[in-house]
Amino acid sequence: MKKNPLLQVSDLSVTFQTNGDTIRAVTGFSCQLDYGICTAIIGESGCGKSVIAHAILRLLPETALVTGSVQFKGKDLYSLSLEELNAIRGRQIGIIFQSPDRALNPTYRIYRQIDVPLRNHQVVPEKKRKDHILTTLRNVGFSHPNEAARLFPCHCSGGMNQRAVTAVVLSLLPDLIIADEPTKGLDSLRVSDVKSSLLKVKDEGRTLLLVTHDICLAQDLSEELLVMYAGEIVESGKTQDILQSPMHPYTRGLLKSLPENGFIPIPGSAPSYANMPSGCRFQDRCAYASERCNNNLELLNKNGRMVRCHLFC
């Protein structure tokens, strides 16, 4: 008997009002996260990836208009009280933020950054807490965890603080981890450390939602891939299928822009969120654009792959 999904996001849209403009940051986003699976969201900076990560946990500002449904273990997160939601945040759904300098308390040592949420959520017995904290610090790449635990964030590099944030989240043993650009600002060695810690999370049967511009990281970690452009999904399916034979012209362009594929940039720039074109949002940058691209198009199922393109009508 198939389990219900751990997380079900349905028709999520996020809109902001800024200086009289309506900014449609995310439009009609849907995805399903099954237990023990890593799903990655990739796309250029500004495509709405991080907005989705924050919307799931209701971390967006009050000015954001959010519509759609976010179901976690069958519960609608947008119908919960703040007290009920806070019991889920951190303990059941953890998020690794991409701005560690803002995620960490500048007056706490690294040890206390991890210890406080562990105490609040009572994850491990007190007598085992120190060993648990030091083990977690070692798992995210601190070769001398006792020394790292005594540091304040101001004593750490950006990469060290990113690893500290990762340790805070992983120490709580959540069922779902949302990793929002977890390797941003890290050198290749530390990227490997964080990747290893996330792979260990998968081995433990927990679920990952990876938000990244690093396609190689998505390839190494994820089974399912969502490709976003200008606030909406343009292609989704099995990670290896998409990366080996991309269907949407944007996905093809994204892969061609990788250094190992010639470092060929996609011409032009993404449209303004305050003035989206009708129909396909990629048409002004697409070599295959035609008159029919002015018409709106839903995601189409092509042999198990979902793609939003008139080429496949």
PDB file of C-alpha atoms in Angstrom:
ATOM      1  CA  MET A   1       0.000   0.000   0.000  1.00  0.00           C
ATOM      2  CA  LYS A   2       1.483   3.337  -1.090  1.00  0.00           C
ATOM      3  CA  LYS A   3       2.110   5.908   1.642  1.00  0.00           C
ATOM      4  CA  ASN A   4       0.569   9.325   1.391  1.00  0.00           C
ATOM      5  CA  PRO A   5       3.187  11.950   0.457  1.00  0.00           C
ATOM      6  CA  LEU A   6       5.044  13.688   3.265  1.00  0.00           C
ATOM      7  CA  LEU A   7       4.485  17.096   1.639  1.00  0.00           C
ATOM      8  CA  GLN A   8       1.897  18.040  -0.970  1.00  0.00           C
ATOM      9  CA  VAL A   9       2.020  21.553  -2.438  1.00  0.00           C
ATOM     10  CA  SER A  10      -0.890  22.357  -4.738  1.00  0.00           C
ATOM     11  CA  ASP A  11      -1.297  25.392  -7.015  1.00  0.00           C
ATOM     12  CA  LEU A  12       0.847  27.641  -4.808  1.00  0.00           C
ATOM     13  CA  SER A  13       0.995  31.254  -5.937  1.00  0.00           C
ATOM     14  CA  VAL A  14       2.755  34.132  -4.179  1.00  0.00           C
ATOM     15  CA  THR A  15       2.149  37.792  -4.979  1.00  0.00           C
ATOM     16  CA  PHE A  16       3.714  40.948  -3.542  1.00  0.00           C
ATOM     17  CA  GLN A  17       2.597  44.552  -3.843  1.00  0.00           C
ATOM     18  CA  THR A  18       5.600  46.875  -4.250  1.00  0.00           C
ATOM     19  CA  ASN A  19       5.397  50.593  -5.039  1.00  0.00           C
ATOM     20  CA  GLY A  20       2.082  50.092  -6.762  1.00  0.00           C
ATOM     21  CA  ASP A  21       3.324  47.141  -8.832  1.00  0.00           C
ATOM     22  CA  THR A  22       1.960  43.620  -8.542  1.00  0.00           C
ATOM     23  CA  ILE A  23       4.850  41.153  -8.376  1.00  0.00           C
ATOM     24  CA  ARG A  24       3.761  37.579  -9.142  1.00  0.00           C
ATOM     25  CA  ALA A  25       6.803  35.819  -7.696  1.00  0.00           C
ATOM     26  CA  VAL A  26       5.385  32.287  -7.976  1.00  0.00           C
ATOM     27  CA  THR A  27       2.509  31.084 -10.161  1.00  0.00           C
ATOM     28  CA  GLY A  28       0.685  27.761  -9.840  1.00  0.00           C
ATOM     29  CA  PHE A  29       3.503  25.768  -8.260  1.00  0.00           C
ATOM     30  CA  SER A  30       2.694  22.154  -7.381  1.00  0.00           C
ATOM     31  CA  CYS A  31       4.878  19.294  -6.178  1.00  0.00           C
ATOM     32  CA  GLN A  32       4.742  16.118  -4.126  1.00  0.00           C
ATOM     33  CA  LEU A  33       7.534  15.005  -1.796  1.00  0.00           C
ATOM     34  CA  ASP A  34       7.558  11.331  -0.909  1.00  0.00           C
ATOM     35  CA  TYR A  35       9.268   9.882   2.143  1.00  0.00           C
ATOM     36  CA  GLY A  36      13.020   9.373   1.816  1.00  0.00           C
ATOM     37  CA  ILE A  37      13.286  11.122  -1.571  1.00  0.00           C
ATOM     38  CA  CYS A  38      15.250  14.243  -2.532  1.00  0.00           C
ATOM     39  CA  THR A  39      13.483  16.662  -4.857  1.00  0.00           C
ATOM     40  CA  ALA A  40      15.520  19.545  -6.268  1.00  0.00           C
ATOM     41  CA  ILE A  41      14.304  22.891  -7.604  1.00  0.00           C
ATOM     42  CA  ILE A  42      16.744  24.512 -10.031  1.00  0.00           C
ATOM     43  CA  GLY A  43      16.716  27.700 -12.068  1.00  0.00           C
ATOM     44  CA  GLU A  44      18.393  31.073 -12.430  1.00  0.00           C
ATOM     45  CA  SER A  45      18.603  33.473  -9.488  1.00  0.00           C
ATOM     46  CA  GLY A  46      15.304  35.271  -9.002  1.00  0.00           C
ATOM     47  CA  CYS A  47      13.104  32.551 -10.506  1.00  0.00           C
ATOM     48  CA  GLY A  48      11.129  32.064  -7.263  1.00  0.00           C
ATOM     49  CA  LYS A  49      12.918  29.052  -5.754  1.00  0.00           C
ATOM     50  CA  SER A  50      13.578  30.597  -2.332  1.00  0.00           C
ATOM     51  CA  VAL A  51      10.112  32.171  -2.205  1.00  0.00           C
ATOM     52  CA  ILE A  52       8.657  28.655  -2.405  1.00  0.00           C
ATOM     53  CA  ALA A  53      10.948  27.414   0.383  1.00  0.00           C
ATOM     54  CA  HIS A  54       9.829  30.244   2.658  1.00  0.00           C
ATOM     55  CA  ALA A  55       6.172  29.949   1.676  1.00  0.00           C
ATOM     56  CA  ILE A  56       6.031  26.295   2.728  1.00  0.00           C
ATOM     57  CA  LEU A  57       6.895  27.237   6.314  1.00  0.00           C
ATOM     58  CA  ARG A  58       4.889  30.494   6.295  1.00  0.00           C
ATOM     59  CA  LEU A  59       8.031  32.590   6.656  1.00  0.00           C
ATOM     60  CA  LEU A  60       7.111  35.228   4.080  1.00  0.00           C
ATOM     61  CA  PRO A  61       6.261  38.791   5.204  1.00  0.00           C
ATOM     62  CA  GLU A  62       2.642  39.663   5.937  1.00  0.00           C
ATOM     63  CA  THR A  63       2.551  41.700   2.718  1.00  0.00           C
ATOM     64  CA  ALA A  64       2.769  38.475   0.688  1.00  0.00           C
ATOM     65  CA  LEU A  65      -0.497  37.125  -0.707  1.00  0.00           C
ATOM     66  CA  VAL A  66      -0.267  33.335  -0.707  1.00  0.00           C
ATOM     67  CA  THR A  67      -2.872  31.123  -2.339  1.00  0.00           C
ATOM     68  CA  GLY A  68      -3.015  27.375  -2.859  1.00  0.00           C
ATOM     69  CA  SER A  69      -2.447  24.549  -0.406  1.00  0.00           C
ATOM     70  CA  VAL A  70       0.533  23.233   1.572  1.00  0.00           C
ATOM     71  CA  GLN A  71      -0.183  19.859   3.196  1.00  0.00           C
ATOM     72  CA  PHE A  72       2.363  18.275   5.560  1.00  0.00           C
ATOM     73  CA  LYS A  73       1.516  14.793   6.837  1.00  0.00           C
ATOM     74  CA  GLY A  74      -2.066  15.536   5.809  1.00  0.00           C
ATOM     75  CA  LYS A  75      -2.245  18.835   7.741  1.00  0.00           C
ATOM     76  CA  ASP A  76      -2.816  22.155   5.999  1.00  0.00           C
ATOM     77  CA  LEU A  77       0.037  24.307   7.308  1.00  0.00           C
ATOM     78  CA  TYR A  78      -1.879  27.496   6.479  1.00  0.00           C
ATOM     79  CA  SER A  79      -4.782  26.512   8.717  1.00  0.00           C
ATOM     80  CA  LEU A  80      -2.628  25.863  11.807  1.00  0.00           C
ATOM     81  CA  SER A  81      -2.259  28.274  14.702  1.00  0.00           C
ATOM     82  CA  LEU A  82       1.164  29.850  15.212  1.00  0.00           C
ATOM     83  CA  GLU A  83       1.707  27.635  18.252  1.00  0.00           C
ATOM     84  CA  GLU A  84       0.922  24.495  16.226  1.00  0.00           C
ATOM     85  CA  LEU A  85       3.156  25.694  13.409  1.00  0.00           C
ATOM     86  CA  ASN A  86       6.073  26.414  15.749  1.00  0.00           C
ATOM     87  CA  ALA A  87       5.898  22.817  16.984  1.00  0.00           C
ATOM     88  CA  ILE A  88       6.508  21.714  13.379  1.00  0.00           C
ATOM     89  CA  ARG A  89       9.131  24.298  12.416  1.00  0.00           C
ATOM     90  CA  GLY A  90      12.600  23.022  13.176  1.00  0.00           C
ATOM     91  CA  ARG A  91      11.550  19.721  14.724  1.00  0.00           C
ATOM     92  CA  GLN A  92       9.569  18.231  11.831  1.00  0.00           C
ATOM     93  CA  ILE A  93      10.508  20.600   8.996  1.00  0.00           C
ATOM     94  CA  GLY A  94      13.953  22.156   9.122  1.00  0.00           C
ATOM     95  CA  ILE A  95      15.214  24.838   6.763  1.00  0.00           C
ATOM     96  CA  ILE A  96      18.834  25.591   5.970  1.00  0.00           C
ATOM     97  CA  PHE A  97      18.860  29.289   5.080  1.00  0.00           C
ATOM     98  CA  GLN A  98      21.157  30.690   2.421  1.00  0.00           C
ATOM     99  CA  SER A  99      22.044  33.743   4.565  1.00  0.00           C
ATOM    100  CA  PRO A 100      23.720  32.270   7.664  1.00  0.00           C
ATOM    101  CA  ASP A 101      24.767  35.669   9.014  1.00  0.00           C
ATOM    102  CA  ARG A 102      21.080  36.466   9.513  1.00  0.00           C
ATOM    103  CA  ALA A 103      20.086  32.985  10.667  1.00  0.00           C
ATOM    104  CA  LEU A 104      22.562  32.833  13.561  1.00  0.00           C
ATOM    105  CA  ASN A 105      22.347  34.791  16.828  1.00  0.00           C
ATOM    106  CA  PRO A 106      25.519  36.944  16.956  1.00  0.00           C
ATOM    107  CA  THR A 107      25.603  36.782  20.789  1.00  0.00           C
ATOM    108  CA  TYR A 108      25.598  32.952  21.029  1.00  0.00           C
ATOM    109  CA  ARG A 109      28.515  30.604  20.606  1.00  0.00           C
ATOM    110  CA  ILE A 110      28.018  27.869  18.000  1.00  0.00           C
ATOM    111  CA  TYR A 111      27.412  25.304  20.743  1.00  0.00           C
ATOM    112  CA  ARG A 112      24.518  27.309  22.163  1.00  0.00           C
ATOM    113  CA  GLN A 113      23.060  27.935  18.692  1.00  0.00           C
ATOM    114  CA  ILE A 114      22.516  24.169  18.483  1.00  0.00           C
ATOM    115  CA  ASP A 115      21.805  23.495  22.153  1.00  0.00           C
ATOM    116  CA  VAL A 116      18.861  25.910  22.574  1.00  0.00           C
ATOM    117  CA  PRO A 117      16.568  24.385  19.906  1.00  0.00           C
ATOM    118  CA  LEU A 118      17.546  20.884  21.084  1.00  0.00           C
ATOM    119  CA  ARG A 119      16.368  21.809  24.583  1.00  0.00           C
ATOM    120  CA  ASN A 120      13.189  23.464  23.306  1.00  0.00           C
ATOM    121  CA  HIS A 121      12.191  20.465  21.213  1.00  0.00           C
ATOM    122  CA  GLN A 122      13.625  17.851  23.624  1.00  0.00           C
ATOM    123  CA  VAL A 123      15.177  15.879  20.792  1.00  0.00           C
ATOM    124  CA  VAL A 124      17.824  14.004  22.805  1.00  0.00           C
ATOM    125  CA  PRO A 125      18.262  13.383  26.555  1.00  0.00           C
ATOM    126  CA  GLU A 126      20.377  15.983  28.354  1.00  0.00           C
ATOM    127  CA  LYS A 127      23.186  13.542  29.163  1.00  0.00           C
ATOM    128  CA  LYS A 128      23.600  12.751  25.443  1.00  0.00           C
ATOM    129  CA  ARG A 129      23.197  16.312  24.176  1.00  0.00           C
ATOM    130  CA  LYS A 130      26.865  17.338  24.140  1.00  0.00           C
ATOM    131  CA  ASP A 131      27.959  14.246  22.211  1.00  0.00           C
ATOM    132  CA  HIS A 132      25.061  14.758  19.797  1.00  0.00           C
ATOM    133  CA  ILE A 133      26.107  18.382  19.157  1.00  0.00           C
ATOM    134  CA  LEU A 134      29.785  17.551  18.626  1.00  0.00           C
ATOM    135  CA  THR A 135      28.930  14.635  16.325  1.00  0.00           C
ATOM    136  CA  THR A 136      26.679  16.877  14.257  1.00  0.00           C
ATOM    137  CA  LEU A 137      29.402  19.530  13.960  1.00  0.00           C
ATOM    138  CA  ARG A 138      31.848  16.891  12.773  1.00  0.00           C
ATOM    139  CA  ASN A 139      29.323  15.557  10.251  1.00  0.00           C
ATOM    140  CA  VAL A 140      28.988  18.961   8.562  1.00  0.00           C
ATOM    141  CA  GLY A 141      32.749  19.338   8.150  1.00  0.00           C
ATOM    142  CA  PHE A 142      34.218  20.759  11.358  1.00  0.00           C
ATOM    143  CA  SER A 143      37.322  18.610  11.872  1.00  0.00           C
ATOM    144  CA  HIS A 144      37.762  20.029  15.394  1.00  0.00           C
ATOM    145  CA  PRO A 145      34.185  20.247  16.710  1.00  0.00           C
ATOM    146  CA  ASN A 146      35.189  21.128  20.290  1.00  0.00           C
ATOM    147  CA  GLU A 147      36.992  24.235  19.030  1.00  0.00           C
ATOM    148  CA  ALA A 148      34.203  25.126  16.601  1.00  0.00           C
ATOM    149  CA  ALA A 149      31.584  24.851  19.346  1.00  0.00           C
ATOM    150  CA  ARG A 150      33.282  27.672  21.312  1.00  0.00           C
ATOM    151  CA  LEU A 151      33.276  30.159  18.423  1.00  0.00           C
ATOM    152  CA  PHE A 152      30.902  33.086  17.927  1.00  0.00           C
ATOM    153  CA  PRO A 153      29.565  33.720  14.402  1.00  0.00           C
ATOM    154  CA  CYS A 154      31.808  36.802  14.081  1.00  0.00           C
ATOM    155  CA  HIS A 155      34.833  34.529  14.469  1.00  0.00           C
ATOM    156  CA  CYS A 156      33.737  32.360  11.545  1.00  0.00           C
ATOM    157  CA  SER A 157      33.967  32.703   7.794  1.00  0.00           C
ATOM    158  CA  GLY A 158      30.794  32.701   5.731  1.00  0.00           C
ATOM    159  CA  GLY A 159      31.402  29.054   4.874  1.00  0.00           C
ATOM    160  CA  MET A 160      31.846  28.113   8.523  1.00  0.00           C
ATOM    161  CA  ASN A 161      28.622  29.884   9.446  1.00  0.00           C
ATOM    162  CA  GLN A 162      26.824  28.060   6.632  1.00  0.00           C
ATOM    163  CA  ARG A 163      28.016  24.766   8.089  1.00  0.00           C
ATOM    164  CA  ALA A 164      26.904  25.900  11.564  1.00  0.00           C
ATOM    165  CA  VAL A 165      23.403  26.633  10.267  1.00  0.00           C
ATOM    166  CA  THR A 166      23.355  23.218   8.631  1.00  0.00           C
ATOM    167  CA  ALA A 167      24.361  21.658  11.964  1.00  0.00           C
ATOM    168  CA  VAL A 168      21.535  23.454  13.804  1.00  0.00           C
ATOM    169  CA  VAL A 169      18.973  22.043  11.366  1.00  0.00           C
ATOM    170  CA  LEU A 170      20.369  18.506  11.143  1.00  0.00           C
ATOM    171  CA  SER A 171      20.728  18.185  14.925  1.00  0.00           C
ATOM    172  CA  LEU A 172      16.926  18.332  15.318  1.00  0.00           C
ATOM    173  CA  LEU A 173      16.465  15.238  13.126  1.00  0.00           C
ATOM    174  CA  PRO A 174      13.509  16.647  11.160  1.00  0.00           C
ATOM    175  CA  ASP A 175      11.434  14.488   8.799  1.00  0.00           C
ATOM    176  CA  LEU A 176      11.781  17.078   6.024  1.00  0.00           C
ATOM    177  CA  ILE A 177      14.781  19.305   5.400  1.00  0.00           C
ATOM    178  CA  ILE A 178      14.469  22.273   3.071  1.00  0.00           C
ATOM    179  CA  ALA A 179      17.985  23.194   1.965  1.00  0.00           C
ATOM    180  CA  ASP A 180      17.962  26.684   0.437  1.00  0.00           C
ATOM    181  CA  GLU A 181      21.280  27.083  -1.404  1.00  0.00           C
ATOM    182  CA  PRO A 182      23.127  25.062   1.297  1.00  0.00           C
ATOM    183  CA  THR A 183      26.502  25.296  -0.464  1.00  0.00           C
ATOM    184  CA  LYS A 184      26.440  29.006  -1.273  1.00  0.00           C
ATOM    185  CA  GLY A 185      29.810  30.621  -0.561  1.00  0.00           C
ATOM    186  CA  LEU A 186      31.599  27.344   0.197  1.00  0.00           C
ATOM    187  CA  ASP A 187      34.803  26.128  -1.418  1.00  0.00           C
ATOM    188  CA  SER A 188      34.825  22.743  -3.165  1.00  0.00           C
ATOM    189  CA  LEU A 189      36.038  20.854  -0.095  1.00  0.00           C
ATOM    190  CA  ARG A 190      33.287  22.260   2.124  1.00  0.00           C
ATOM    191  CA  VAL A 191      30.691  21.671  -0.591  1.00  0.00           C
ATOM    192  CA  SER A 192      31.706  18.041  -0.389  1.00  0.00           C
ATOM    193  CA  ASP A 193      31.240  18.106   3.416  1.00  0.00           C
ATOM    194  CA  VAL A 194      27.720  19.511   3.186  1.00  0.00           C
ATOM    195  CA  LYS A 195      26.823  17.129   0.355  1.00  0.00           C
ATOM    196  CA  SER A 196      28.037  14.195   2.451  1.00  0.00           C
ATOM    197  CA  SER A 197      25.925  15.312   5.418  1.00  0.00           C
ATOM    198  CA  LEU A 198      22.829  15.618   3.212  1.00  0.00           C
ATOM    199  CA  LEU A 199      23.493  12.201   1.677  1.00  0.00           C
ATOM    200  CA  LYS A 200      23.643  10.798   5.205  1.00  0.00           C
ATOM    201  CA  VAL A 201      20.233  12.368   5.881  1.00  0.00           C
ATOM    202  CA  LYS A 202      18.888  10.514   2.839  1.00  0.00           C
ATOM    203  CA  ASP A 203      20.459   7.279   4.035  1.00  0.00           C
ATOM    204  CA  GLU A 204      18.534   7.736   7.294  1.00  0.00           C
ATOM    205  CA  GLY A 205      15.289   7.772   5.299  1.00  0.00           C
ATOM    206  CA  ARG A 206      14.485  11.449   5.700  1.00  0.00           C
ATOM    207  CA  THR A 207      13.202  13.719   2.943  1.00  0.00           C
ATOM    208  CA  LEU A 208      14.994  16.611   1.248  1.00  0.00           C
ATOM    209  CA  LEU A 209      13.784  19.598  -0.749  1.00  0.00           C
ATOM    210  CA  LEU A 210      16.906  21.064  -2.318  1.00  0.00           C
ATOM    211  CA  VAL A 211      16.723  24.608  -3.659  1.00  0.00           C
ATOM    212  CA  THR A 212      19.848  25.345  -5.676  1.00  0.00           C
ATOM    213  CA  HIS A 213      21.422  26.893  -8.733  1.00  0.00           C
ATOM    214  CA  ASP A 214      24.122  24.193  -8.541  1.00  0.00           C
ATOM    215  CA  ILE A 215      22.990  21.646 -11.124  1.00  0.00           C
ATOM    216  CA  CYS A 216      25.808  19.246 -10.226  1.00  0.00           C
ATOM    217  CA  LEU A 217      24.643  19.203  -6.591  1.00  0.00           C
ATOM    218  CA  ALA A 218      21.069  18.543  -7.739  1.00  0.00           C
ATOM    219  CA  GLN A 219      22.294  15.718  -9.952  1.00  0.00           C
ATOM    220  CA  ASP A 220      24.229  14.085  -7.103  1.00  0.00           C
ATOM    221  CA  LEU A 221      21.474  14.358  -4.472  1.00  0.00           C
ATOM    222  CA  SER A 222      18.055  14.315  -6.091  1.00  0.00           C
ATOM    223  CA  GLU A 223      15.777  11.727  -7.667  1.00  0.00           C
ATOM    224  CA  GLU A 224      13.160  14.252  -8.797  1.00  0.00           C
ATOM    225  CA  LEU A 225      13.857  17.586 -10.490  1.00  0.00           C
ATOM    226  CA  LEU A 226      11.748  20.715 -10.945  1.00  0.00           C
ATOM    227  CA  VAL A 227      13.028  23.355 -13.373  1.00  0.00           C
ATOM    228  CA  MET A 228      11.680  26.853 -12.739  1.00  0.00           C
ATOM    229  CA  TYR A 229      11.680  29.948 -14.908  1.00  0.00           C
ATOM    230  CA  ALA A 230      10.146  33.328 -14.055  1.00  0.00           C
ATOM    231  CA  GLY A 231       8.033  31.992 -11.209  1.00  0.00           C
ATOM    232  CA  GLU A 232       6.636  28.800 -12.734  1.00  0.00           C
ATOM    233  CA  ILE A 233       7.661  25.225 -13.418  1.00  0.00           C
ATOM    234  CA  VAL A 234       8.663  24.662 -17.048  1.00  0.00           C
ATOM    235  CA  GLU A 235       9.811  21.047 -16.740  1.00  0.00           C
ATOM    236  CA  SER A 236       9.722  18.300 -14.108  1.00  0.00           C
ATOM    237  CA  GLY A 237      10.482  14.605 -13.869  1.00  0.00           C
ATOM    238  CA  LYS A 238      13.231  12.189 -12.923  1.00  0.00           C
ATOM    239  CA  THR A 239      16.520  14.032 -12.414  1.00  0.00           C
ATOM    240  CA  GLN A 240      18.626  11.834 -14.658  1.00  0.00           C
ATOM    241  CA  ASP A 241      16.013  11.864 -17.435  1.00  0.00           C
ATOM    242  CA  ILE A 242      15.907  15.659 -17.521  1.00  0.00           C
ATOM    243  CA  LEU A 243      19.669  16.174 -17.316  1.00  0.00           C
ATOM    244  CA  GLN A 244      20.393  13.558 -19.967  1.00  0.00           C
ATOM    245  CA  SER A 245      17.649  14.628 -22.404  1.00  0.00           C
ATOM    246  CA  PRO A 246      16.152  18.038 -21.526  1.00  0.00           C
ATOM    247  CA  MET A 247      12.929  18.886 -23.332  1.00  0.00           C
ATOM    248  CA  HIS A 248      12.124  22.527 -22.566  1.00  0.00           C
ATOM    249  CA  PRO A 249      14.304  25.071 -24.434  1.00  0.00           C
ATOM    250  CA  TYR A 250      15.071  26.806 -21.136  1.00  0.00           C
ATOM    251  CA  THR A 251      16.325  23.575 -19.563  1.00  0.00           C
ATOM    252  CA  ARG A 252      18.503  22.970 -22.619  1.00  0.00           C
ATOM    253  CA  GLY A 253      19.917  26.481 -22.352  1.00  0.00           C
ATOM    254  CA  LEU A 254      20.552  26.081 -18.635  1.00  0.00           C
ATOM    255  CA  LEU A 255      22.618  22.951 -19.244  1.00  0.00           C
ATOM    256  CA  LYS A 256      24.536  24.514 -22.126  1.00  0.00           C
ATOM    257  CA  SER A 257      25.545  27.363 -19.833  1.00  0.00           C
ATOM    258  CA  LEU A 258      27.528  24.978 -17.604  1.00  0.00           C
ATOM    259  CA  PRO A 259      31.337  25.236 -17.952  1.00  0.00           C
ATOM    260  CA  GLU A 260      31.647  21.566 -18.921  1.00  0.00           C
ATOM    261  CA  ASN A 261      29.171  22.149 -21.781  1.00  0.00           C
ATOM    262  CA  GLY A 262      30.882  25.172 -23.288  1.00  0.00           C
ATOM    263  CA  PHE A 263      29.706  27.911 -20.917  1.00  0.00           C
ATOM    264  CA  ILE A 264      27.219  29.218 -23.512  1.00  0.00           C
ATOM    265  CA  PRO A 265      24.895  31.744 -21.839  1.00  0.00           C
ATOM    266  CA  ILE A 266      21.190  32.005 -22.573  1.00  0.00           C
ATOM    267  CA  PRO A 267      20.665  35.211 -24.577  1.00  0.00           C
ATOM    268  CA  GLY A 268      18.579  38.042 -23.144  1.00  0.00           C
ATOM    269  CA  SER A 269      17.203  38.281 -19.632  1.00  0.00           C
ATOM    270  CA  ALA A 270      14.185  37.104 -17.676  1.00  0.00           C
ATOM    271  CA  PRO A 271      11.003  39.210 -17.939  1.00  0.00           C
ATOM    272  CA  SER A 272       9.974  41.678 -15.264  1.00  0.00           C
ATOM    273  CA  TYR A 273       7.670  40.163 -12.652  1.00  0.00           C
ATOM    274  CA  ALA A 274       5.658  43.356 -12.794  1.00  0.00           C
ATOM    275  CA  ASN A 275       5.102  42.991 -16.548  1.00  0.00           C
ATOM    276  CA  MET A 276       4.956  39.333 -17.517  1.00  0.00           C
ATOM    277  CA  PRO A 277       4.332  38.515 -21.194  1.00  0.00           C
ATOM    278  CA  SER A 278       1.211  36.634 -22.147  1.00  0.00           C
ATOM    279  CA  GLY A 279       1.750  32.989 -22.915  1.00  0.00           C
ATOM    280  CA  CYS A 280       5.215  31.480 -22.578  1.00  0.00           C
ATOM    281  CA  ARG A 281       7.450  33.521 -20.283  1.00  0.00           C
ATOM    282  CA  PHE A 282      10.583  32.276 -22.043  1.00  0.00           C
ATOM    283  CA  GLN A 283       9.531  33.212 -25.581  1.00  0.00           C
ATOM    284  CA  ASP A 284      11.680  36.368 -25.875  1.00  0.00           C
ATOM    285  CA  ARG A 285      14.807  34.265 -25.263  1.00  0.00           C
ATOM    286  CA  CYS A 286      13.771  31.168 -27.175  1.00  0.00           C
ATOM    287  CA  ALA A 287      15.095  30.187 -30.619  1.00  0.00           C
ATOM    288  CA  TYR A 288      11.889  28.202 -31.275  1.00  0.00           C
ATOM    289  CA  ALA A 289       9.387  30.959 -30.417  1.00  0.00           C
ATOM    290  CA  SER A 290       6.403  31.412 -32.730  1.00  0.00           C
ATOM    291  CA  GLU A 291       3.016  33.144 -32.729  1.00  0.00           C
ATOM    292  CA  ARG A 292       1.401  30.345 -30.743  1.00  0.00           C
ATOM    293  CA  CYS A 293       3.779  31.013 -27.834  1.00  0.00           C
ATOM    294  CA  ASN A 294       1.576  34.032 -26.996  1.00  0.00           C
ATOM    295  CA  ASN A 295      -1.086  31.559 -25.836  1.00  0.00           C
ATOM    296  CA  ASN A 296      -1.108  30.260 -22.264  1.00  0.00           C
ATOM    297  CA  LEU A 297      -0.140  26.636 -21.824  1.00  0.00           C
ATOM    298  CA  GLU A 298      -0.381  24.252 -18.875  1.00  0.00           C
ATOM    299  CA  LEU A 299       2.208  21.602 -18.071  1.00  0.00           C
ATOM    300  CA  LEU A 300       1.883  18.681 -20.494  1.00  0.00           C
ATOM    301  CA  ASN A 301       2.554  15.050 -19.619  1.00  0.00           C
ATOM    302  CA  LYS A 302       4.986  13.547 -22.104  1.00  0.00           C
ATOM    303  CA  ASN A 303       5.828   9.950 -21.186  1.00  0.00           C
ATOM    304  CA  GLY A 304       5.914  10.734 -17.481  1.00  0.00           C
ATOM    305  CA  ARG A 305       7.797  14.015 -17.958  1.00  0.00           C
ATOM    306  CA  MET A 306       5.931  17.298 -17.399  1.00  0.00           C
ATOM    307  CA  VAL A 307       6.851  20.128 -19.773  1.00  0.00           C
ATOM    308  CA  ARG A 308       5.362  23.568 -20.460  1.00  0.00           C
ATOM    309  CA  CYS A 309       6.112  24.185 -24.152  1.00  0.00           C
ATOM    310  CA  HIS A 310       4.121  24.479 -27.390  1.00  0.00           C
ATOM    311  CA  LEU A 311       6.734  22.327 -29.142  1.00  0.00           C
ATOM    312  CA  PHE A 312       5.126  19.310 -27.479  1.00  0.00           C
ATOM    313  CA  CYS A 313       1.460  20.101 -28.107  1.00  0.00           C
TER     314      CYS A 313
END
